[in-house]
Amino acid sequence: MLADEQEELLSNRRRLAGELRRLRDRAGVSGRQLAEQIGISQSKVSRIEAGLTVPSAPEVAAWAAAVSASDTTTELLTALIRSEEHTSELQSHHD
């Protein structure tokens, strides 16, 4: 993978992680509460928010619903996860 592609991947991942954490914080929901609501572990919530794990599109949709994100915000999150998936797919074809 080219350096520019790697930087874009990391940038999108950080942006997605930051947006998800911001939404959870604004909703006043703890990581444990969110995890229970969307059916993942609290440690996975932490890894997602740290940018260490990329959530699936259904997990992002469930997260957005659990924190009552606006339609516009949900669309942004969906676009970020699709970009992440697309970049990861391209990377696997280059390997």
PDB file of C-alpha atoms in Angstrom:
ATOM      1  CA  MET A   1       0.000   0.000   0.000  1.00  0.00           C
ATOM      2  CA  LEU A   2       1.242   3.469  -0.814  1.00  0.00           C
ATOM      3  CA  ALA A   3       2.056   5.911   1.977  1.00  0.00           C
ATOM      4  CA  ASP A   4      -0.764   8.247   0.881  1.00  0.00           C
ATOM      5  CA  GLU A   5      -3.278   5.382   1.008  1.00  0.00           C
ATOM      6  CA  GLN A   6      -2.069   4.383   4.471  1.00  0.00           C
ATOM      7  CA  GLU A   7      -2.423   7.957   5.723  1.00  0.00           C
ATOM      8  CA  GLU A   8      -5.932   8.209   4.279  1.00  0.00           C
ATOM      9  CA  LEU A   9      -6.893   4.922   5.920  1.00  0.00           C
ATOM     10  CA  LEU A  10      -5.582   6.080   9.298  1.00  0.00           C
ATOM     11  CA  SER A  11      -7.226   9.475   8.919  1.00  0.00           C
ATOM     12  CA  ASN A  12     -10.631   7.927   8.153  1.00  0.00           C
ATOM     13  CA  ARG A  13     -10.247   5.462  11.009  1.00  0.00           C
ATOM     14  CA  ARG A  14      -9.371   8.255  13.465  1.00  0.00           C
ATOM     15  CA  ARG A  15     -12.261  10.370  12.246  1.00  0.00           C
ATOM     16  CA  LEU A  16     -14.719   7.494  12.587  1.00  0.00           C
ATOM     17  CA  ALA A  17     -13.400   6.628  16.059  1.00  0.00           C
ATOM     18  CA  GLY A  18     -13.615  10.259  17.187  1.00  0.00           C
ATOM     19  CA  GLU A  19     -17.141  10.724  15.845  1.00  0.00           C
ATOM     20  CA  LEU A  20     -18.392   7.553  17.524  1.00  0.00           C
ATOM     21  CA  ARG A  21     -16.883   8.542  20.871  1.00  0.00           C
ATOM     22  CA  ARG A  22     -18.215  12.101  20.596  1.00  0.00           C
ATOM     23  CA  LEU A  23     -21.710  10.797  19.912  1.00  0.00           C
ATOM     24  CA  ARG A  24     -21.579   8.395  22.851  1.00  0.00           C
ATOM     25  CA  ASP A  25     -20.290  11.109  25.186  1.00  0.00           C
ATOM     26  CA  ARG A  26     -22.934  13.594  24.016  1.00  0.00           C
ATOM     27  CA  ALA A  27     -25.649  11.007  24.597  1.00  0.00           C
ATOM     28  CA  GLY A  28     -24.397  10.514  28.171  1.00  0.00           C
ATOM     29  CA  VAL A  29     -24.013   6.782  27.657  1.00  0.00           C
ATOM     30  CA  SER A  30     -21.131   4.812  29.157  1.00  0.00           C
ATOM     31  CA  GLY A  31     -19.094   2.409  27.075  1.00  0.00           C
ATOM     32  CA  ARG A  32     -20.576  -0.479  29.061  1.00  0.00           C
ATOM     33  CA  GLN A  33     -24.144   0.736  28.511  1.00  0.00           C
ATOM     34  CA  LEU A  34     -23.567   1.183  24.798  1.00  0.00           C
ATOM     35  CA  ALA A  35     -21.975  -2.250  24.516  1.00  0.00           C
ATOM     36  CA  GLU A  36     -24.995  -3.851  26.165  1.00  0.00           C
ATOM     37  CA  GLN A  37     -27.396  -1.931  23.904  1.00  0.00           C
ATOM     38  CA  ILE A  38     -25.716  -2.921  20.653  1.00  0.00           C
ATOM     39  CA  GLY A  39     -24.540  -6.407  21.591  1.00  0.00           C
ATOM     40  CA  ILE A  40     -20.761  -6.048  21.638  1.00  0.00           C
ATOM     41  CA  SER A  41     -18.230  -6.142  24.471  1.00  0.00           C
ATOM     42  CA  GLN A  42     -17.210  -3.038  26.382  1.00  0.00           C
ATOM     43  CA  SER A  43     -13.605  -3.727  25.383  1.00  0.00           C
ATOM     44  CA  LYS A  44     -14.625  -3.646  21.707  1.00  0.00           C
ATOM     45  CA  VAL A  45     -16.271  -0.245  22.257  1.00  0.00           C
ATOM     46  CA  SER A  46     -12.960   0.948  23.725  1.00  0.00           C
ATOM     47  CA  ARG A  47     -10.933  -0.491  20.831  1.00  0.00           C
ATOM     48  CA  ILE A  48     -13.277   1.107  18.285  1.00  0.00           C
ATOM     49  CA  GLU A  49     -13.073   4.501  19.999  1.00  0.00           C
ATOM     50  CA  ALA A  50      -9.273   4.224  20.127  1.00  0.00           C
ATOM     51  CA  GLY A  51      -9.159   3.474  16.401  1.00  0.00           C
ATOM     52  CA  LEU A  52      -7.652   0.036  16.999  1.00  0.00           C
ATOM     53  CA  THR A  53     -10.646  -1.914  15.695  1.00  0.00           C
ATOM     54  CA  VAL A  54     -12.849  -1.033  12.760  1.00  0.00           C
ATOM     55  CA  PRO A  55     -16.547  -1.621  13.450  1.00  0.00           C
ATOM     56  CA  SER A  56     -18.766  -3.326  10.910  1.00  0.00           C
ATOM     57  CA  ALA A  57     -21.414  -1.338   9.062  1.00  0.00           C
ATOM     58  CA  PRO A  58     -24.193  -2.963  11.164  1.00  0.00           C
ATOM     59  CA  GLU A  59     -22.306  -2.070  14.365  1.00  0.00           C
ATOM     60  CA  VAL A  60     -22.012   1.550  13.219  1.00  0.00           C
ATOM     61  CA  ALA A  61     -25.728   1.640  12.401  1.00  0.00           C
ATOM     62  CA  ALA A  62     -26.603   0.161  15.816  1.00  0.00           C
ATOM     63  CA  TRP A  63     -24.248   2.630  17.557  1.00  0.00           C
ATOM     64  CA  ALA A  64     -25.850   5.572  15.751  1.00  0.00           C
ATOM     65  CA  ALA A  65     -29.338   4.369  16.652  1.00  0.00           C
ATOM     66  CA  ALA A  66     -28.381   3.766  20.298  1.00  0.00           C
ATOM     67  CA  VAL A  67     -27.148   7.351  20.709  1.00  0.00           C
ATOM     68  CA  SER A  68     -30.000   8.854  18.663  1.00  0.00           C
ATOM     69  CA  ALA A  69     -27.677  10.250  16.002  1.00  0.00           C
ATOM     70  CA  SER A  70     -29.270  12.410  13.332  1.00  0.00           C
ATOM     71  CA  ASP A  71     -29.823  11.023   9.845  1.00  0.00           C
ATOM     72  CA  THR A  72     -27.058  13.282   8.538  1.00  0.00           C
ATOM     73  CA  THR A  73     -24.599  12.023  11.146  1.00  0.00           C
ATOM     74  CA  THR A  74     -25.586   8.424  10.454  1.00  0.00           C
ATOM     75  CA  GLU A  75     -24.940   9.001   6.740  1.00  0.00           C
ATOM     76  CA  LEU A  76     -21.507  10.465   7.539  1.00  0.00           C
ATOM     77  CA  LEU A  77     -20.624   7.471   9.699  1.00  0.00           C
ATOM     78  CA  THR A  78     -21.824   5.099   6.992  1.00  0.00           C
ATOM     79  CA  ALA A  79     -19.677   6.902   4.418  1.00  0.00           C
ATOM     80  CA  LEU A  80     -16.632   6.661   6.691  1.00  0.00           C
ATOM     81  CA  ILE A  81     -17.098   2.936   7.264  1.00  0.00           C
ATOM     82  CA  ARG A  82     -17.616   2.316   3.546  1.00  0.00           C
ATOM     83  CA  SER A  83     -14.426   4.233   2.808  1.00  0.00           C
ATOM     84  CA  GLU A  84     -12.610   2.124   5.399  1.00  0.00           C
ATOM     85  CA  GLU A  85     -13.978  -1.102   3.902  1.00  0.00           C
ATOM     86  CA  HIS A  86     -13.115   0.016   0.357  1.00  0.00           C
ATOM     87  CA  THR A  87      -9.553   0.964   1.303  1.00  0.00           C
ATOM     88  CA  SER A  88      -9.083  -2.339   3.155  1.00  0.00           C
ATOM     89  CA  GLU A  89     -10.400  -4.216   0.132  1.00  0.00           C
ATOM     90  CA  LEU A  90      -7.962  -2.409  -2.166  1.00  0.00           C
ATOM     91  CA  GLN A  91      -5.137  -3.224   0.228  1.00  0.00           C
ATOM     92  CA  SER A  92      -5.948  -6.942   0.131  1.00  0.00           C
ATOM     93  CA  HIS A  93      -5.806  -6.894  -3.687  1.00  0.00           C
ATOM     94  CA  HIS A  94      -2.344  -5.258  -3.592  1.00  0.00           C
ATOM     95  CA  ASP A  95      -0.918  -7.844  -1.176  1.00  0.00           C
TER      96      ASP A  95
END
